[in-house]
Short mmCIF file of C-alpha atoms in Angstrom, two decimals:
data_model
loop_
_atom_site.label_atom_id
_atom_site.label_comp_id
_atom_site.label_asym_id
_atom_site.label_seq_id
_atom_site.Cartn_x
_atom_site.Cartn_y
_atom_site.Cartn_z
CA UNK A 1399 -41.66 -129.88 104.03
CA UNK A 1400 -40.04 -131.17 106.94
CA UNK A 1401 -38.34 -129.99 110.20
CA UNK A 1402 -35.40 -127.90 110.57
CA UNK A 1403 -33.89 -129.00 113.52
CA UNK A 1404 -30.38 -127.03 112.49
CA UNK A 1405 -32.63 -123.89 113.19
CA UNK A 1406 -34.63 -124.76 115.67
CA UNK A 1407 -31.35 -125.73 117.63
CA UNK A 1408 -30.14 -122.40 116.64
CA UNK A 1409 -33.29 -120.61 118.06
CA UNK A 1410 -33.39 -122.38 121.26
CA UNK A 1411 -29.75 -121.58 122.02
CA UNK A 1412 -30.19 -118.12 121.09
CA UNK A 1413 -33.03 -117.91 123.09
CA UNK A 1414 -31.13 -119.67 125.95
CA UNK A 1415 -27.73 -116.92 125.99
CA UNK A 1416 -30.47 -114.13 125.89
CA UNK A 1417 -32.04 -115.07 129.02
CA UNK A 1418 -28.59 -116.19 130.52
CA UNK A 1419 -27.51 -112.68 129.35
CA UNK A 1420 -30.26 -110.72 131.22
CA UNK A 1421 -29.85 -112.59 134.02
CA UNK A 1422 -26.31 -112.14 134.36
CA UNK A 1423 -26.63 -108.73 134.70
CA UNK A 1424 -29.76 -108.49 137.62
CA UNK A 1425 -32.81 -109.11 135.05
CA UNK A 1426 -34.14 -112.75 135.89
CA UNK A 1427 -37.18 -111.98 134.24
CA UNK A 1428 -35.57 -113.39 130.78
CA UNK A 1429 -35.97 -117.02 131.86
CA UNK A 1430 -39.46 -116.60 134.16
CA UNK A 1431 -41.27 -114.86 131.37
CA UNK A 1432 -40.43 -118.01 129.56
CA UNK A 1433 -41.47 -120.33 131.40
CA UNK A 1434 -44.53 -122.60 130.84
CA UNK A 1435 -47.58 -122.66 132.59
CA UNK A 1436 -46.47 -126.40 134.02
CA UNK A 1437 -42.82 -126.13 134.32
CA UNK A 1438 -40.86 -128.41 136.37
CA UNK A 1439 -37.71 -127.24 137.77
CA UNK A 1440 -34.61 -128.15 139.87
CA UNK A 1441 -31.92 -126.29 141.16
CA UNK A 1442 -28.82 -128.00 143.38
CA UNK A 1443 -29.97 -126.20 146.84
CA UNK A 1444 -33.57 -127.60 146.44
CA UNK A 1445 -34.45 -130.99 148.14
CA UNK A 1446 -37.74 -131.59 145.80
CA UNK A 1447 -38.96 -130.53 142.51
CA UNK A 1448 -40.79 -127.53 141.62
CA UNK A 1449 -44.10 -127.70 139.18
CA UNK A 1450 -45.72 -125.08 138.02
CA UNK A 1451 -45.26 -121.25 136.85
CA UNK A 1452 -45.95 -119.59 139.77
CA UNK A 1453 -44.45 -121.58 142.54
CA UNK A 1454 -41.17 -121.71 140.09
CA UNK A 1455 -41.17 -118.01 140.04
CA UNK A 1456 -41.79 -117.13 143.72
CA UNK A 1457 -38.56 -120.08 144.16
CA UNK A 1458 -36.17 -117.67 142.13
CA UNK A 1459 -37.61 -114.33 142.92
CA UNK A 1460 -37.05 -115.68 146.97
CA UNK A 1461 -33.31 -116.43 145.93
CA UNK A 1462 -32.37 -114.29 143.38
CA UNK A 1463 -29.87 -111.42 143.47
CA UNK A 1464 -27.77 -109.70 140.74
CA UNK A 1465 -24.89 -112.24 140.18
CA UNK A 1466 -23.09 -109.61 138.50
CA UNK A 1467 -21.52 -112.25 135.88
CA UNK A 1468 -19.09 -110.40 133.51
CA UNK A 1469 -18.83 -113.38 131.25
CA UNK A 1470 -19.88 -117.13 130.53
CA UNK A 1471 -18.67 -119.74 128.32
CA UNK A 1472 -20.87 -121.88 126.82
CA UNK A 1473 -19.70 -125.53 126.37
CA UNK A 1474 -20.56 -128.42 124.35
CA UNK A 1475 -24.13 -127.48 123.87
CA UNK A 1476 -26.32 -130.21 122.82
CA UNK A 1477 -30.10 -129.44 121.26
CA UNK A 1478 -31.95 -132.52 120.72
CA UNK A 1479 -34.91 -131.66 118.27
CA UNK A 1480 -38.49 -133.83 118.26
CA UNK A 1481 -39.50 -134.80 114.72
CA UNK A 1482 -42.16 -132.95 114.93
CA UNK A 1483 -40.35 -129.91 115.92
CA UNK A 1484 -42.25 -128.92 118.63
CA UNK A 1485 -39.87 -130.01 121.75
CA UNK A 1486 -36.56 -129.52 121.74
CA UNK A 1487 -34.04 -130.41 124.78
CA UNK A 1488 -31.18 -128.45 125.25
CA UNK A 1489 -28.06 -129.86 127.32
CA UNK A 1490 -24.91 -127.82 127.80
CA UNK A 1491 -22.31 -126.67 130.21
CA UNK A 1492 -22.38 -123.10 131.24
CA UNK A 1493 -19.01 -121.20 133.36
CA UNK A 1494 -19.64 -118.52 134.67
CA UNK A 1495 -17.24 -115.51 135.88
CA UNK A 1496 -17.49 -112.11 138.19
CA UNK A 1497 -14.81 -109.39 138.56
CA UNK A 1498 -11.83 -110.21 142.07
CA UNK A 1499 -10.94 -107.39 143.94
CA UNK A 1500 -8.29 -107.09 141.34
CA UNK A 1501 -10.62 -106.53 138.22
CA UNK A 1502 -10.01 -109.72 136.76
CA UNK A 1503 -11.97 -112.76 136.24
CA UNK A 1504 -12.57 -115.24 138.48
CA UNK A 1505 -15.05 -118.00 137.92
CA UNK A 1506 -18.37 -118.40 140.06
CA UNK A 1507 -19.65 -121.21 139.26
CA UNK A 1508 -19.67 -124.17 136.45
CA UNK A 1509 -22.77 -125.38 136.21
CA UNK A 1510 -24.55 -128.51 134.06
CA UNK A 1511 -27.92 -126.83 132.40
CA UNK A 1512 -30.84 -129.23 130.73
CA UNK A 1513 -34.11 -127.29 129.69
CA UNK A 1514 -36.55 -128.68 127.71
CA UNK A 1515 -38.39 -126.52 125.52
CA UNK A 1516 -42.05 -126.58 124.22
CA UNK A 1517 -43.57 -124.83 120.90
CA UNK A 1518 -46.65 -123.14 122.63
CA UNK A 1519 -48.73 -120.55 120.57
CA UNK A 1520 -45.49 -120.41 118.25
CA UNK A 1521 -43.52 -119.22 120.97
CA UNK A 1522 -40.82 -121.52 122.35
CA UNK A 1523 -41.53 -121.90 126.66
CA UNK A 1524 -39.27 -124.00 128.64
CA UNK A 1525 -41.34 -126.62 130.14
CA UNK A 1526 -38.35 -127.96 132.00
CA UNK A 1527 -35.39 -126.63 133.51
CA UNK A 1528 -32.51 -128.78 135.58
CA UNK A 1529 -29.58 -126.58 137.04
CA UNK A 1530 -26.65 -128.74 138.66
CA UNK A 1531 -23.07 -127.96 139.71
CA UNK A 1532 -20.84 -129.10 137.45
CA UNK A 1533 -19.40 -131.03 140.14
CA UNK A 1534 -20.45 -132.08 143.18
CA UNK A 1535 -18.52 -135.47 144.35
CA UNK A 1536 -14.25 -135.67 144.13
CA UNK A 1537 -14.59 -139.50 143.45
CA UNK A 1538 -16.09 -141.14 140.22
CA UNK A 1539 -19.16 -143.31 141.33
CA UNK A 1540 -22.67 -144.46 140.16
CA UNK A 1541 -25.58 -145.14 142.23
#
């Protein structure tokens, strides 16, 4: 019997709008309870990466407040499945949107999210995670 990737892609995206859900509304405990004991992380106000659990923790518990996001959209998600099923990378742009002074939506941020996700002890950890603006430059350039 081979791999599922179709479900596994559905699991780890599930997975994903759960935590994005909790944190959206003051719980950021959704995405540090999943992360693996040697995560690697980067976030757009961080000059250096960030390995390991605990110092990836203490990062977002030093930054973290309640966004207060009323919404996000979820675009063009992307789950790239090993053939082994046990790793899974998930790629996908995320808009996200608080309340004006007026009640109505206004966006917060757009961001680009990559995580990549490891099967440990049949639960799915995410041994990566890469948080960038959607954009950051106003010309088109590669260096």
């Amino acid at each position: 019997m081979g791999v599922n990737k179709e479900e596994i892609s559905k699991t780890i995206l599930e997975l994903e709008k759960s935590f994005n859900e909790r944190w959206s509304v003051g719980d950021n405990r959704g995405y540090l309870d999943a992360f693996a004991d040697e995560v690697s992380y980067f976030d757009p106000i961080l000059e250096n990466i960030v390995v390991g659990r605990d110092k990836v923790i203490a990062w977002i518990d030093s930054i973290y407040s309640n966004p207060h996001i009323v919404r996000s959209e979820y675009l063009n998600p992307q789950v790239h499945v090993s053939d082994s099923g046990d790793f899974a990378v998930l790629a996908y742009n995320l808009n996200t949107y608080v309340l004006d002074e007026n009640g109505k939506d206004k966006q917060l941020r757009a961001w680009n999210a990559t995580h990549g996700y490891r099967l440990i002890d049949n639960q799915w950890r995410i041994a990566h995670s890469n948080w960038a603006f959607s954009q950051t430059v106003t010309e088109k350039i590669a260096s």
